[in-house]
Coordinates of C-alpha atoms and ligand atoms in Angstrom, one line a residue:
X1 CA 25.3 -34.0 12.6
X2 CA 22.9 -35.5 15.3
X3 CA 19.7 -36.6 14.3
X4 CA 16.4 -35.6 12.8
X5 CA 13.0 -37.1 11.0
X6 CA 13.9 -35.7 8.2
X7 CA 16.5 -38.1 7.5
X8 CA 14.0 -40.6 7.1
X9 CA 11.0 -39.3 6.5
X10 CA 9.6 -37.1 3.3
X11 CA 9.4 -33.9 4.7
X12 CA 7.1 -31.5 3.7
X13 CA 8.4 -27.6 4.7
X14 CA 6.4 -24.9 5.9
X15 CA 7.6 -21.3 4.8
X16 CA 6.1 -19.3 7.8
X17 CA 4.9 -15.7 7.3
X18 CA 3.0 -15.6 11.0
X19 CA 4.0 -18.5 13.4
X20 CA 0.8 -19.8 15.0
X21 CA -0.2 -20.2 10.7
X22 CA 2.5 -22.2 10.2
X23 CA 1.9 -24.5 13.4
X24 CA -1.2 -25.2 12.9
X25 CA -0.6 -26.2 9.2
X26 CA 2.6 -28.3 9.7
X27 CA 0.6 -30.4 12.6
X28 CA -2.2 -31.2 9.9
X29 CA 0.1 -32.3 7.6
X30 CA 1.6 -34.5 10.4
X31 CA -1.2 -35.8 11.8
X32 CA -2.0 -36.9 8.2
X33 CA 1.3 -39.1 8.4
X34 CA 3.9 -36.9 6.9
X35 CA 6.6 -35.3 8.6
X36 CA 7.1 -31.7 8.4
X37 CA 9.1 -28.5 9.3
X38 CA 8.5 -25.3 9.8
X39 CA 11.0 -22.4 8.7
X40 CA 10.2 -18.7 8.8
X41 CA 10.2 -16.9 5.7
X42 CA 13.2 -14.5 7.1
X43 CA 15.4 -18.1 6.4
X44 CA 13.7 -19.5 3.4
X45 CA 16.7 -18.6 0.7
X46 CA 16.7 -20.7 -2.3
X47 CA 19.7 -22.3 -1.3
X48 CA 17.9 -23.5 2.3
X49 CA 14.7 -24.7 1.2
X50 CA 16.3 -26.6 -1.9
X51 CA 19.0 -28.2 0.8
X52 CA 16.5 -29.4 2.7
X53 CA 15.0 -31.4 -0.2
X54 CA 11.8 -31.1 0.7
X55 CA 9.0 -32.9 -0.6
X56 CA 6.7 -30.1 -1.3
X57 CA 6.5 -27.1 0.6
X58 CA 3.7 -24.9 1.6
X59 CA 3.5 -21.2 2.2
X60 CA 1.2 -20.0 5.2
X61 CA -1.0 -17.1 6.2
X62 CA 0.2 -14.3 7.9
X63 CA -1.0 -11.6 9.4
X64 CA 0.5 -8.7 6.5
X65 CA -1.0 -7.5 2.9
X66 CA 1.6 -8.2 -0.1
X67 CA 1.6 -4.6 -0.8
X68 CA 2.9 -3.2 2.7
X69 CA 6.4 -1.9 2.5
X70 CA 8.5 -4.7 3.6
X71 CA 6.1 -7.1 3.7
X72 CA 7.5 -10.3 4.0
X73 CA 8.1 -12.2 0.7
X74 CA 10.1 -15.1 -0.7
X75 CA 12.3 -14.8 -4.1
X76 CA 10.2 -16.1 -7.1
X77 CA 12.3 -18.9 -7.2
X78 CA 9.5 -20.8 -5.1
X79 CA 7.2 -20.9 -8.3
X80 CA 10.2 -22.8 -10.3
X81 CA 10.8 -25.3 -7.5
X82 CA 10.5 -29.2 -9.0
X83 CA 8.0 -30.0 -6.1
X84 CA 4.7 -29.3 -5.3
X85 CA 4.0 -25.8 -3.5
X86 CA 0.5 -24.7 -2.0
X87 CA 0.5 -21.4 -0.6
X88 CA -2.4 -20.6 1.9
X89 CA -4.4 -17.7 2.1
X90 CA -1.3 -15.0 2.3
X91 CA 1.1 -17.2 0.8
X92 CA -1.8 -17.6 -2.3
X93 CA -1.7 -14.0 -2.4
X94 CA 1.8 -14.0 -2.4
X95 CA 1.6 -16.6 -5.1
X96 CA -0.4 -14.5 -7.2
X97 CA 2.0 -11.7 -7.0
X98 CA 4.5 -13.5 -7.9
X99 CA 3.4 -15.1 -10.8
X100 CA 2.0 -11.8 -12.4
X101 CA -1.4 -11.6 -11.0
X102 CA -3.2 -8.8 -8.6
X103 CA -3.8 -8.2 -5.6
X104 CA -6.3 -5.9 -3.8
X105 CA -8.2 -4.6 -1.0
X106 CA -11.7 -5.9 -1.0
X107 CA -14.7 -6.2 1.0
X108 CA -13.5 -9.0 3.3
X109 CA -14.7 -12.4 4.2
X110 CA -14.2 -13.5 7.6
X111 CA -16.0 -17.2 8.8
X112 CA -17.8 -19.4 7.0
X113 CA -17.9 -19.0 3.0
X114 CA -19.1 -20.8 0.2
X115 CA -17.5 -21.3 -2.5
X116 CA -17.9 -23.3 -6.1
X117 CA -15.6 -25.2 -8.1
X118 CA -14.5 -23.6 -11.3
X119 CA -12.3 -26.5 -12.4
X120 CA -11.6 -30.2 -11.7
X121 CA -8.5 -31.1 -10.5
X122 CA -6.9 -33.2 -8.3
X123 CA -6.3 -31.4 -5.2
X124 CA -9.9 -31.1 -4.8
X125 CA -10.5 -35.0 -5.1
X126 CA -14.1 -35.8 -2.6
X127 CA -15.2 -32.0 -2.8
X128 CA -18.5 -31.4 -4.3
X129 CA -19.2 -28.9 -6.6
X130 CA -19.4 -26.2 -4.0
X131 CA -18.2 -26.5 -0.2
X132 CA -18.0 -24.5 3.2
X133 CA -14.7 -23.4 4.0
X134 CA -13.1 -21.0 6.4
X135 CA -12.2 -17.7 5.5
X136 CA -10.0 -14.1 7.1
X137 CA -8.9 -12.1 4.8
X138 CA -9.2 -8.6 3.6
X139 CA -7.2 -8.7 0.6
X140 CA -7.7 -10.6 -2.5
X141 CA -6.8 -12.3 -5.2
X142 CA -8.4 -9.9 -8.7
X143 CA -6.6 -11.6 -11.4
X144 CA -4.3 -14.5 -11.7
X145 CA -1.1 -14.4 -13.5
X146 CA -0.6 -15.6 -17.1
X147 CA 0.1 -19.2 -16.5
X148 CA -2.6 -19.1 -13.9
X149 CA -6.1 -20.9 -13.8
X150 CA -9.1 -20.2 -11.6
X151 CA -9.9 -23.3 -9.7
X152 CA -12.9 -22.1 -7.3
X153 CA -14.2 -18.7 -6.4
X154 CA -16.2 -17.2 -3.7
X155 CA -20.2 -17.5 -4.5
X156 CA -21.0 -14.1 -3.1
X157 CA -17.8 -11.8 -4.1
X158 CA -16.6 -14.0 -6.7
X159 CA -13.2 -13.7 -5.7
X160 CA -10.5 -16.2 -6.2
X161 CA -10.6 -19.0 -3.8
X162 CA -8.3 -21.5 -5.3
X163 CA -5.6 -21.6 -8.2
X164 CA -3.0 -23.2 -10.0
X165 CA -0.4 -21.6 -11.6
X166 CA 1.9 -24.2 -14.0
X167 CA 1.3 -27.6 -13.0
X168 CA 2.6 -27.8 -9.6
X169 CA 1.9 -24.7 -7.3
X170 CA -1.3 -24.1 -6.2
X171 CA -2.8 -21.5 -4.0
X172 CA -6.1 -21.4 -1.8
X173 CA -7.6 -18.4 -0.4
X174 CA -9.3 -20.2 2.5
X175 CA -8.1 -22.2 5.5
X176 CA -7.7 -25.6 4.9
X177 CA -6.2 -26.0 8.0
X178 CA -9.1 -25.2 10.3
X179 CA -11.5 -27.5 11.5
X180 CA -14.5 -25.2 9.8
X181 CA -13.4 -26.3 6.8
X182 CA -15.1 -29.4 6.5
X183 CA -13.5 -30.9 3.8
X184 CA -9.5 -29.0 4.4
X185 CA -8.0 -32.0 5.9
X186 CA -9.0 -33.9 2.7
X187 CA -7.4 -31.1 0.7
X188 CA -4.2 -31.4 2.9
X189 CA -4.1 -35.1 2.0
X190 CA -5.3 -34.8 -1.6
X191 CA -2.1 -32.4 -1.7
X192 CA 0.5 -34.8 0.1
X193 CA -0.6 -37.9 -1.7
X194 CA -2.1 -37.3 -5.1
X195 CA -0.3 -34.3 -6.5
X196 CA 3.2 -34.6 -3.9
X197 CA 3.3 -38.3 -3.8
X198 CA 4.8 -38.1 -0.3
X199 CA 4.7 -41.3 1.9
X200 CA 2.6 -41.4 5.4
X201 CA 5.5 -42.8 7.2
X202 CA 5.4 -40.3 10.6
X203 CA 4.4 -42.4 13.6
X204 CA 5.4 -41.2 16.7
X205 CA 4.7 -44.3 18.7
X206 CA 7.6 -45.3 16.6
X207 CA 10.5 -42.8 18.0
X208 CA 11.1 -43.8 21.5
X209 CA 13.9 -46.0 20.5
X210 CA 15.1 -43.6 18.1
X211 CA 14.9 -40.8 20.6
X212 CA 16.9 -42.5 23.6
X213 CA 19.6 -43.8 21.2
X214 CA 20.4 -40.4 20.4
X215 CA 20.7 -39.5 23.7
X216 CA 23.2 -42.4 24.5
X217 CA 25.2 -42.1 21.6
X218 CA 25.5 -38.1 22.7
X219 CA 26.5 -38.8 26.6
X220 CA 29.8 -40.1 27.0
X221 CA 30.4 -43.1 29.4
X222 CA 31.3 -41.7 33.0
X223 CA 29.4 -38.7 31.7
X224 CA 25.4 -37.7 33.7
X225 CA 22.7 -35.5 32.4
X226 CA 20.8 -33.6 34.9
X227 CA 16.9 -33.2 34.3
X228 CA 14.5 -30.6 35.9
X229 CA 11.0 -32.3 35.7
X230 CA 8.0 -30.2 36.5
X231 CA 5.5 -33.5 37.0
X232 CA 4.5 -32.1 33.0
X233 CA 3.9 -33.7 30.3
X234 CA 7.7 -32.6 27.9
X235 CA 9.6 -32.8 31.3
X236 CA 8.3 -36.1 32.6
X237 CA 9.1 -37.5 29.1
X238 CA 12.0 -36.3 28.1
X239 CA 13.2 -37.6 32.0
X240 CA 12.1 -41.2 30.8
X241 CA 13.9 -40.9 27.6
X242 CA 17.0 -39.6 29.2
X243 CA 16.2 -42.4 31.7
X244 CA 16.3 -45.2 29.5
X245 CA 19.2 -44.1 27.5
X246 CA 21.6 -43.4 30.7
X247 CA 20.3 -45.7 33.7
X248 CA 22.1 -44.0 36.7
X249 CA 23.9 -41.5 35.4
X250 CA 20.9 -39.5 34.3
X251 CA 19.8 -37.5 37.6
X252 CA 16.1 -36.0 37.9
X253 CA 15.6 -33.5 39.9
X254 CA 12.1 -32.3 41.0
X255 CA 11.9 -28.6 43.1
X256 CA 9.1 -27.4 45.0
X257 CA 8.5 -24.1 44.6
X258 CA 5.4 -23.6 46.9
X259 CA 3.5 -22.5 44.1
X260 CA 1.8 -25.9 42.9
X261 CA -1.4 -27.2 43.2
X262 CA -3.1 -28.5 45.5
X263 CA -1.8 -32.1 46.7
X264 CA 0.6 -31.7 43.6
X265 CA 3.9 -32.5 45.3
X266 CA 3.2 -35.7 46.3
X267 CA 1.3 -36.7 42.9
X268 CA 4.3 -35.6 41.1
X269 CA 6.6 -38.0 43.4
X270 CA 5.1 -40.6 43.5
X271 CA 4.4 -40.6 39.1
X272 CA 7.9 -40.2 38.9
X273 CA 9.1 -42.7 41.5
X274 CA 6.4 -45.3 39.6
X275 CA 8.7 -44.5 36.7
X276 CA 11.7 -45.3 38.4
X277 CA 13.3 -41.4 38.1
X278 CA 14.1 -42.1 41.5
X279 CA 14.4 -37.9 41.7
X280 CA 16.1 -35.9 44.2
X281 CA 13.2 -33.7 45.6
X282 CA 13.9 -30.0 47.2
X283 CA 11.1 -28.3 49.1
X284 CA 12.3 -24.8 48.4
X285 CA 8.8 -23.4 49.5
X286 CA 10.2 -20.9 51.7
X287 CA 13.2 -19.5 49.9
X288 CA 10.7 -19.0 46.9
X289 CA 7.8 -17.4 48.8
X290 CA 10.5 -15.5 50.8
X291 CA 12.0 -13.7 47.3
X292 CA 8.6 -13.1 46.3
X293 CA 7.1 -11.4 49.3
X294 CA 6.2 -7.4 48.1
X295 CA 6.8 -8.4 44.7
X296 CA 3.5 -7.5 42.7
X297 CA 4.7 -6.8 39.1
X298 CA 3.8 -10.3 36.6
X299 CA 7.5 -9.2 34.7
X300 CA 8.9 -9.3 38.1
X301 CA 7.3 -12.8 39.8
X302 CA 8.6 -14.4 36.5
X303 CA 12.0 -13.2 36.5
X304 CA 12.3 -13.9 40.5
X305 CA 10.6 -17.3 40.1
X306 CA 13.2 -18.0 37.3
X307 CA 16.0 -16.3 38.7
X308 CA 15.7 -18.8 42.0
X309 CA 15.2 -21.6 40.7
X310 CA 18.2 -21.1 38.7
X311 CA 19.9 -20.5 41.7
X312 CA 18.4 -24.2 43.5
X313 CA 18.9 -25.8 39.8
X314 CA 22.7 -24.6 40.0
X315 CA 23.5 -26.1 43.7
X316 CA 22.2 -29.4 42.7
X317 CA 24.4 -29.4 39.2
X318 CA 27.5 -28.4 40.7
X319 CA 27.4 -30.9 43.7
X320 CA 28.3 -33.6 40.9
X321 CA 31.3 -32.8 38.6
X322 CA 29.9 -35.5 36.4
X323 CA 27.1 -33.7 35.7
X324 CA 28.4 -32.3 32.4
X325 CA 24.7 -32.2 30.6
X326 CA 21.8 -31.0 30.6
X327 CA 18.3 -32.4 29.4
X328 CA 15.5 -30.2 28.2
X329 CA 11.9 -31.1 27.9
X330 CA 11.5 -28.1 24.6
X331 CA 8.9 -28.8 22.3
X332 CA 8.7 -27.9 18.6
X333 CA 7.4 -24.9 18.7
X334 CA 9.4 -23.2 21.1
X335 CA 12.5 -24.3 19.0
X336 CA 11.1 -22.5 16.3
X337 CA 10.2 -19.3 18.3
X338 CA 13.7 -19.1 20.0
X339 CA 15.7 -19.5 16.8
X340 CA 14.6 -16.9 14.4
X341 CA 10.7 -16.0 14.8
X342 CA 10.9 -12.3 13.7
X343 CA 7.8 -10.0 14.2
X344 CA 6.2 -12.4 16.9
X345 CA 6.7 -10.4 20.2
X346 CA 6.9 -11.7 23.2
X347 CA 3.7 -11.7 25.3
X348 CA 5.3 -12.8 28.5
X349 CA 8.5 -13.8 29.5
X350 CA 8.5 -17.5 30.0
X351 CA 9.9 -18.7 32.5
X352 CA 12.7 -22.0 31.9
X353 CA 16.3 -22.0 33.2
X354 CA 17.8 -20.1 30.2
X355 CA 21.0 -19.0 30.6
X356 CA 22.0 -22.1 32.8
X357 CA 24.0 -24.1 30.7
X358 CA 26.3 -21.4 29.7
X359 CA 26.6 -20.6 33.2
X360 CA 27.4 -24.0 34.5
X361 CA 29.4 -25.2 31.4
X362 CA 26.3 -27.6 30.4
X363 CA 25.8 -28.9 27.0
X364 CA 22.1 -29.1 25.8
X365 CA 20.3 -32.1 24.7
X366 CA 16.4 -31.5 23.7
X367 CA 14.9 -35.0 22.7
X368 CA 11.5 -33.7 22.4
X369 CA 13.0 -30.8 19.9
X370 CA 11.1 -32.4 16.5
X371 CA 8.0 -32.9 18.5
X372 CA 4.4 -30.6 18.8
X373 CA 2.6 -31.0 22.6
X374 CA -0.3 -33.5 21.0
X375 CA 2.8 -35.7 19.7
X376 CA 4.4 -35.8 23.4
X377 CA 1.3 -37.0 24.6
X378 CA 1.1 -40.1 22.5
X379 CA 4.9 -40.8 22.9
X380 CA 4.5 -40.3 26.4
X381 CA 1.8 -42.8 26.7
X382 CA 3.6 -45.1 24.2
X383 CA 6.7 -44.8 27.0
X384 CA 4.4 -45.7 30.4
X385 CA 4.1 -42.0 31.5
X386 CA 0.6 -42.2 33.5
X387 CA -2.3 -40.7 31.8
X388 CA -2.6 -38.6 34.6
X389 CA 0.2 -36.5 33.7
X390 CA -0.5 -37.0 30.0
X391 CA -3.8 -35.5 30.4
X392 CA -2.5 -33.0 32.6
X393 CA -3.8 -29.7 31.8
X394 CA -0.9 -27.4 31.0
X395 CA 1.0 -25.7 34.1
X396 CA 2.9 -22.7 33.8
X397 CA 6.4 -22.8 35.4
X398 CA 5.9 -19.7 37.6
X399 CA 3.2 -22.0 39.0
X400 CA 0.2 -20.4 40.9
X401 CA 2.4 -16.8 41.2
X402 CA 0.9 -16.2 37.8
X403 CA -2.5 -16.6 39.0
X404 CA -2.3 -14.3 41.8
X405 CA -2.6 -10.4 40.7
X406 CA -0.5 -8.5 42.8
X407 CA 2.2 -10.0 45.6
X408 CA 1.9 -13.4 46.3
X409 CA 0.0 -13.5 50.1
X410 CA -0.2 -16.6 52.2
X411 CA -3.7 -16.4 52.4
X412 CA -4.1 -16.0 48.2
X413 CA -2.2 -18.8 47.7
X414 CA -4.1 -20.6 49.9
X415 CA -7.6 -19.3 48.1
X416 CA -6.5 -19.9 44.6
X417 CA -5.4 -23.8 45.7
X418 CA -8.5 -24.0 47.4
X419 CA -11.0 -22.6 44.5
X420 CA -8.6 -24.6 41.5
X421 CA -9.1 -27.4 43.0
X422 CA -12.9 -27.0 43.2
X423 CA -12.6 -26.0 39.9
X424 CA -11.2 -29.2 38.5
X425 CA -13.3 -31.4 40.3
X426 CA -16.3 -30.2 39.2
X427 CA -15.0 -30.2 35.9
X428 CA -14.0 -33.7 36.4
X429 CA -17.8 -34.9 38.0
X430 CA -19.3 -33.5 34.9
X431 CA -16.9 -35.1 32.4
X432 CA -15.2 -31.8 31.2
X433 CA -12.3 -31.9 32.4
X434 CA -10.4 -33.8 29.6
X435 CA -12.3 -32.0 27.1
X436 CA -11.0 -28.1 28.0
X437 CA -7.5 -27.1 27.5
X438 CA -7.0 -24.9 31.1
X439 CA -9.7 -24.2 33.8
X440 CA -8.2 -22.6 36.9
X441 CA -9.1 -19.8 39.5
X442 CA -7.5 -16.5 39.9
X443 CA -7.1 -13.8 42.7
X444 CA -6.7 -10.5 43.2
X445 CA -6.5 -7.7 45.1
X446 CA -10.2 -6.1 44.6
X447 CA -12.8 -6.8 47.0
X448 CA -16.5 -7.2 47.4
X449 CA -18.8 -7.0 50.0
X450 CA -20.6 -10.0 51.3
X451 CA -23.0 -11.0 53.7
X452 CA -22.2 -13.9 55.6
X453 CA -24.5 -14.9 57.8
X454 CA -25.5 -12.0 59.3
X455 CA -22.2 -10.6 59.5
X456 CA -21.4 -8.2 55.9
X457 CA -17.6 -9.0 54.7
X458 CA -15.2 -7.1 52.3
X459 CA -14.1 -10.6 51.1
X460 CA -12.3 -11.6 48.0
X461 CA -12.9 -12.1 44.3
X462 CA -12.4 -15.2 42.6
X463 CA -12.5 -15.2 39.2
X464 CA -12.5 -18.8 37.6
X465 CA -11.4 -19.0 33.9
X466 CA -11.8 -22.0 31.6
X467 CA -10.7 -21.9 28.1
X468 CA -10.2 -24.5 24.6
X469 CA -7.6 -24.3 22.8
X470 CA -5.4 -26.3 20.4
X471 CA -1.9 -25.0 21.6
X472 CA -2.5 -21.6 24.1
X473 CA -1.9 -19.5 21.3
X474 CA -5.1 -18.6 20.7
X475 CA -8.0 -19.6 22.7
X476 CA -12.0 -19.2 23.9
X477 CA -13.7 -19.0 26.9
X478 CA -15.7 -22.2 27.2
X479 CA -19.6 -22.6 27.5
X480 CA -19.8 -24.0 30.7
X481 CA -23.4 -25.0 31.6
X482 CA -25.4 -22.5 34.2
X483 CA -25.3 -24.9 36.5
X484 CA -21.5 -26.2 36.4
X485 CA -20.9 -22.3 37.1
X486 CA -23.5 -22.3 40.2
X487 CA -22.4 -25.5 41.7
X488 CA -18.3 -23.8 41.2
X489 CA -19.6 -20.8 42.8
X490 CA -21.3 -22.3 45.5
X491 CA -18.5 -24.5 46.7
X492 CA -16.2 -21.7 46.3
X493 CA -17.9 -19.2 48.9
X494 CA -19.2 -22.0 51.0
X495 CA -15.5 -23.7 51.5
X496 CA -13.3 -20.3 51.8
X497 CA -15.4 -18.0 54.2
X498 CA -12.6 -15.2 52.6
X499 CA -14.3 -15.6 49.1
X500 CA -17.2 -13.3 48.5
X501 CA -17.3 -13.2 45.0
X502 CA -17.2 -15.8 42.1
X503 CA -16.9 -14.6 38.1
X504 CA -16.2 -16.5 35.5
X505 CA -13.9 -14.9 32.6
X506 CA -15.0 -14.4 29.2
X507 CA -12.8 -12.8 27.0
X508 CA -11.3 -14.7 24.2
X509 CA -7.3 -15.2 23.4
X510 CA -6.3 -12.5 21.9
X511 CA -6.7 -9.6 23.1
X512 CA -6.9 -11.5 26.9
X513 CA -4.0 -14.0 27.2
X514 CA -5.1 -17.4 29.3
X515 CA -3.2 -16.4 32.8
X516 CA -3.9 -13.1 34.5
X517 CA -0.5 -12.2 35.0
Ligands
XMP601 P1 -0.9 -17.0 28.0 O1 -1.2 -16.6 29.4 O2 0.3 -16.3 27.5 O3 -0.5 -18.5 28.1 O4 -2.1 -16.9 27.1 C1 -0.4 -19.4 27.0 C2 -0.1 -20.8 27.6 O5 1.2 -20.7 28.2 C3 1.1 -21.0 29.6 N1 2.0 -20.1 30.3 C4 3.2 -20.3 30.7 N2 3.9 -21.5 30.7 N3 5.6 -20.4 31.9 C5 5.1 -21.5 31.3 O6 5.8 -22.6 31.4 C6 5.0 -19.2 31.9 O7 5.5 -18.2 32.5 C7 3.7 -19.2 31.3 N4 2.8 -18.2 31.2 C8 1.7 -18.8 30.5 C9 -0.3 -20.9 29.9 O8 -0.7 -21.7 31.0 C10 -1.0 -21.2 28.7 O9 -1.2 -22.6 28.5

């Protein structure tokens, strides 16, 4: 068996009945120290969770009521568990099923909510007697089962906002795990420490060596791995890892699709060469742009980007028999998501060179498998990856072809460089940049006329989008001051004479997703 954390580290397990839930809950307990896992409910047996020995394990919200036919459920084993267990929100719900209690459909409470202590206890160490916490839910908890106890309730609907049932599983109708509950990380700790007694002993800064060992001991001598690096964050360091563990006979290859940024290329190279990837670098511009020309539907530029740069990835591969390996920058999520995730559809076909390594007889190495994005960052960093690529906004793979609507035109790849790039360095003069998740342009086929001069124009429309977030799955359009958006504007119709419209895009994540297409 290769490695993982949780050989070392006390591992607290996340039952997942809705995967962005889970996420966010098994990065709290993380950042508070503790190392954790996520495993969706359609794999928690009895047998899987007890194998794992967890520490404690906590059961997350989801997006179902207890009472729908095959809603998803857990055996009621979990309430006989000889750990801790705190279920959240559904999972209390569940809890309360469970155990004997009732569910039912109530009023709702959604946002902030007050609610009051009913009970003492340790989970609730540094809470006053009533607190603001974070609520979304429409069902409730009515009664709690005979070995249950009412810990705090709702002020207004007196509903059941926290419980214990025995003396080790709690449940909490709220969010701890959101920021607007303003004492939930102290929950989350008060739950790992004082009633689990699991040790803070997750520090990423401290995996590096761990990491590129494990990739050594994996790659036989007279063996390479082959890395495709996007100038990312989770390619750029899993290439460093791979790097350090293999000297030579780990080969990074960087390919130019024509669809990056502006002055991208050449920031990527030279990062990477200050790295010493030393990478093999393929301007495939024209063969890409080529396979996309009359292409306009967003399923299709995926699958063509993918499908070439398959095709460029494979060329490279096979022009070295001792290329037997291939090295993967996928994060922790996307682990999760590929393996057994039911019930969370795919929004958009992402693009990555699945279906490569079978194809070329490549085995897979993943050294950034146990890790969330926040966590690369700071292992990057702690490796010497530049801040500029740590601070990176995310990229998607497709590149710019997913911020054009419609076929990808010379002249709107040129616009939507152009206008990013304004974008960005406003957002940079004003000190935003680093504190947004994305802000890009877009372009697409409608028009609008302009005057320019005093000539009228049927130019384009650029629509400029700028959204926080804490991991894309969800995110909101950011309150960019008036005049940030006027001086974007502006520069946008002044510098391309093409552009004769500037909006900015305020829809949240869901029901928009962050890129157009
Ligand atoms: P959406 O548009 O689905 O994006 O809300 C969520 C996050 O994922 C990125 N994204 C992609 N990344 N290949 C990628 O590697 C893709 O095809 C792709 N599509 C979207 C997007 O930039 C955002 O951060």
């Amino acid at each position: 068996m290769s490695w993982s954390p949780s050989l070392e580290h006390d591992t607290v397990l996340v039952i997942s009945f809705g995967g962005q839930y889970a996420h966010m809950i098994s990065r709290r307990v993380r950042d508070l120290g503790v190392y954790s896992e996520v495993l969706p409910y359609t794999l928690a047996s009895e047998e899987a969770v007890k194998s794992r020995k967890p520490k404690a394990v906590i059961l997350s919200g989801g997006p179902s009521s207890v009472y729908e036919l095959d809603a998803p459920t857990v055996g009621d084993w979990v309430l006989r568990l000889d750990v801790p267990v705190l279920g959240i929100c559904y999972g209390h719900q569940l809890i309360a099923k469970l155990s004997g209690g009732s569910v039912e459909r109530g009023v709702g409470e959604y946002g902030r909510t007050r609610v009051a202590l009913a009970e003492r206890d340790p989970i609730f160490d540094g809470w006053g007697d009533e607190e603001d916490v974070w609520m979304s839910h429409s069902d409730y908890v009515a009664s709690v089962g005979p070995r249950g106890r009412v810990l705090a309730r709702s002020k207004e609907t007196g509903y059941v906002a926290a419980m214990k049932v025995g003396d080790r599983v709690y449940g909490a109708q709220f969010h701890p795990e959101v920021r607007h509950t303003e004492k939930g990380l102290k929950l989350i700790a008060n739950f790992l420490f004082r009633v689990a007694g699991a040790r803070p002993t997750w520090r990423v800064e401290d995996l590096a060596e761990r990491l590129i060992d494990d990739v050594r001991s994996r790659v036989p001598p007279g063996e390479k791995a082959i890395i495709a690096v996007s100038g990312g964050v989770d390619s750029t360091t899993a290439a460093v890892i791979a790097r350090r563990a293999l000297g030579d006979r780990a080969v990074t290859v960087f390919i130019n699709h024509g669809l990056l940024r502006e002055g991208e290329a050449d920031e990527v190279l030279s990062s990477l060469r200050s790295l010493g990837l030393d990478p093999i670098y393929i301007d495939a511009s024209q063969r890409f742009l080529g396979a996309l020309r009359g292409v306009s539907d967003p399923e299709q530029k995926r699958l063509v980007v993918g499908r070439v740069f398959a095709e460029v990835f494979e060329e490279v591969a096979r022009s070295d028999p001792s290329i037997r390996w291939l090295v993967q920058g996928t994060t922790y999520p996307d682990v999760i998501e590929s393996g057994a995730e039911v019930g969370a559809d795919r929004i958009k076909s992402h693009h990555n060179v699945g279906g490569l390594p079978e194809k070329l007889g490549l085995k897979v190495i993943e050294p950034l498998r146990y890790l969330y994005k926040d966590e690369v960052r700071r292992l990057g960093l702690s490796l010497g990856v530049p801040e500029g690529i740590v601070l990176r906004h995310p990229f998607p793979g497709p590149g710019l072809a997913v911020r054009i609507i419609g076929e990808v035109t010379e002249e709107k790849l040129a616009t939507v460089r152009r206008a990013s790039r304004i974008v960005e360095e406003e957002l940079r003069r004003t000190g935003l940049y680093d504190k947004v998740w994305q802000a890009f342009a877009v372009v697409g086929d409608d028009r609008w006329v302009g005057v320019k001069g005093d000539r009228r124009a049927f130019g384009y429309i650029v629509t400029v989008r700028v959204v926080e977030s804490e991991d894309g799955m969800t995110a909101d359009w950011v309150r960019l001051p008036y005049e940030v958006l006027q001086r974007i504007a502006s520069r946008i119709t002044s510098e391309l004479p093409q552009v004769t419209m500037v909006t900015y895009a305020i829809t949240t994540k869901p029901p928009s997703t962050i890129e157009p297409v």
